[in-house]
Amino acid sequence: MSKVYTWDQLFSRRQFIKGSVAAGVLGTAAGIGLFRPESNLGQGKSDQAAVKGTKLVTTICEQCVWRCGVIARVEDGVVKMLEGNPDHPNNLGKLCPRGNAGIETLYSPDRIKFPLIRAGARGSGLWRRASWDEALSYTAEQMKKIKDKYGAKAMMFNSTDNLSQPFFEILLKAYGTPNYGTQRSLCFNSMTTGFLYTYGTPQPGTDFSKCKYMIFTGRNLAEGISNSETQEMIEMVVRGVKVVVLDPRFSKTASKATEWLPVRPGTDSAFFLAMINVIIKEKLYNEAFVNQYTQGFEDLVTEVKDYTPEWAEKKCEIPATAIRRIALDFAEAAPAAIAHPNWRTSNFVNSFQTERAIAVLNALMGNWAQPGGLIPDQELSTLKLGVLSHPAFPIAQGIRLDGVPWQYPMVPLAYGVIQTMRDNILTGKPYEAKGWLISRQNPVLSIPERQKTINALMKLDFVAVIDIQASDTAYYADVILPESYYLERFDGLIPIKNKIFIRQPVVEPLYDTKSSLMIYKELADKLGLGEFLPFKDEKDLLSQQLKPFAVDLEELQRVGHYEMEDFQEDHSKDFEFQTSSGKIEISSGIMAQMGKKAVPTWNEPPRPEKDQYYLLTGKTAQHTQMFTQNNRWLLEVFPENRAWLHTSVAAKIGVKMNDNVVLESEVGKVSVKAYVTEGIRPDCIFMVGGFGHVSKGLKAAYGLGASDSALHKTITDPISGGSALSETFVTVSKA
């Protein structure tokens, strides 16, 4: 019988020996031990020390979802340096802190090094090592058992945005379940649905290079880094472009702006409705564009007639004079003026209406497909990869657990509402869920009401997790299938306009891990669904993707990208809007059909009661969501999150910088250090997300900071399905 390990045994520093390749190269340089495991655990797979010489390998980063180009310097089989690829448009040769710290993740002692099967009660932390054949067979057997007894619908699949996601989706469709969850409802559902029901496209681009006036609403590009877009934002600031930031907190983006507006949370839409009011009243909209390319303008005129700057000032607490001035200046800069689509705005139930107002404001400026304006979907101007040929998918039986579309009729099927899926595991309605396959996602730390998510996992018959590290969700799994790190594996190719880029191994896998592509493929084979993923290995798959092009895989690996010469961008359909009317819908036909207000409107948001505060969450430049907090290099520069308190609030409760405070909401309580500052509204408290891990397998991150998901209530916008995170109110007291 296989030996049973605890988390401490699996990830103890004592299991790592000095003098290994990783220790010699990284431990000395960074001052921390990143050591190879002892051979008696059987964890090592390849002997990188036997590889001699220096080489540069081009690949694609996965420290976040932006997919920056990377050039890795490998000396004697060890990755010594990661640099930005100047030929890659997503980063233009620059890497952020997270990208630079990828080496630590590769050589981290806390990686999952071989398949694990639970050896005690779920969540006990007891595991035994399994072979890949046993782990995949066990996973397939459990999935077959659930399908045979309860139907495919009882099995849920979850993943997040990544290059292998399309193949994960093939697997779930082949299995036959309707239940698929992503991170979108926790992030930008309100933005993508708001623009989808206005322009017919969920996320238009923005031309920073020629923009003369930019308004950001909660979009914090200086800390929520999207590399190339962040660079463009900084360059725009340097050029002297007028940048206005609406944010209750003085973020780093706000610090770069021409003007910071500390808007009351949940009232962004009042600001934009008042801007529209001024622009219509002063006839500053692009009449020719509105007449030719939009429909519903007269309905908008009627709706916004009472939304004056004076009215908005009482709602959003931005002076009417400032709103009027910004509206006039913004219109004067048009069409090179953008109200940025953002990602999450204020995280309220009314955020969909905010995004609709932002979308319509842009339409009034006539900035569509204009220099310095919004950029249409570039799909027609992007190379098309070769596709796999497979049988037709079975028809999924049963309604979805996440309420799409029966509870949320306007949420696209590809988005889903993951927080409702979790809730319905607990209620058992409309039917009982039995299994959950989770790839590269951490629901325990990302979905509001963390304890509910843990309870949902405990209720299921079977939980399988695919990850590179012992995430909080993996802690409660029955089987962990360890994925190779991005520096060790291939993924699906990525086309960007007339170029194709490759993620490829920089070094061979250090441990007994596999790429997600091969995990999906081999699991499909075990399930009897191999014909849906018809490739022998990663190279075979990538060669099939390259079939339409005059380049082979070996050449692509050598150069790092392929560029099609004489490729002509196709802008013939830039003004063919995929809406019911074929125009930009100021008045949405679908909204009208669903019995909703067809034009952007005001919905009053809730306010905290006395001695309560809005709980705001966001990002920092040094970490990605819930993924990088175990990276020791990044912890050196951002070791834990703190609760931002206004100085007046801190004085009231007798708290100084770095004192411990207790935050309490209706659903949870946490203790965290205070960050006392003037840079936040007195009625708000802010926390960076991603800390407060419960997995003891994350040895560096465990016990650091506090989790916002332990505090957030589950509140969902019935239109977009977005999670209204900021409608959680908390009290604060000295610990």
Tab-separated table of C-alpha atoms in Angstrom, residues 1 12 93 156 168 192 227 259 262 343 374 397 466 569 609 627 658-659:
chain	number	residue	atom	x	y	z
A	1	MET	CA	0.000	0.000	0.000
A	12	SER	CA	8.192	20.389	4.313
A	93	GLY	CA	9.552	43.523	-24.360
A	156	MET	CA	-19.863	20.186	-13.042
A	168	PHE	CA	-11.374	21.621	-21.546
A	192	THR	CA	-19.362	42.327	-21.362
A	227	ASN	CA	0.847	44.814	-19.706
A	259	GLU	CA	-8.291	64.361	-12.004
A	262	PRO	CA	-13.756	59.863	-5.218
A	343	TRP	CA	-13.832	45.569	-16.131
A	374	LEU	CA	-13.241	52.321	-29.564
A	397	GLN	CA	-29.615	17.005	-20.890
A	466	ILE	CA	-6.039	20.140	-11.891
A	569	GLU	CA	-6.757	43.351	-42.265
A	609	GLU	CA	-25.999	51.797	7.975
A	627	PHE	CA	-2.641	32.484	-7.685
A	658	ASN	CA	-0.328	48.214	11.032
A	659	ASP	CA	-2.480	47.705	14.130
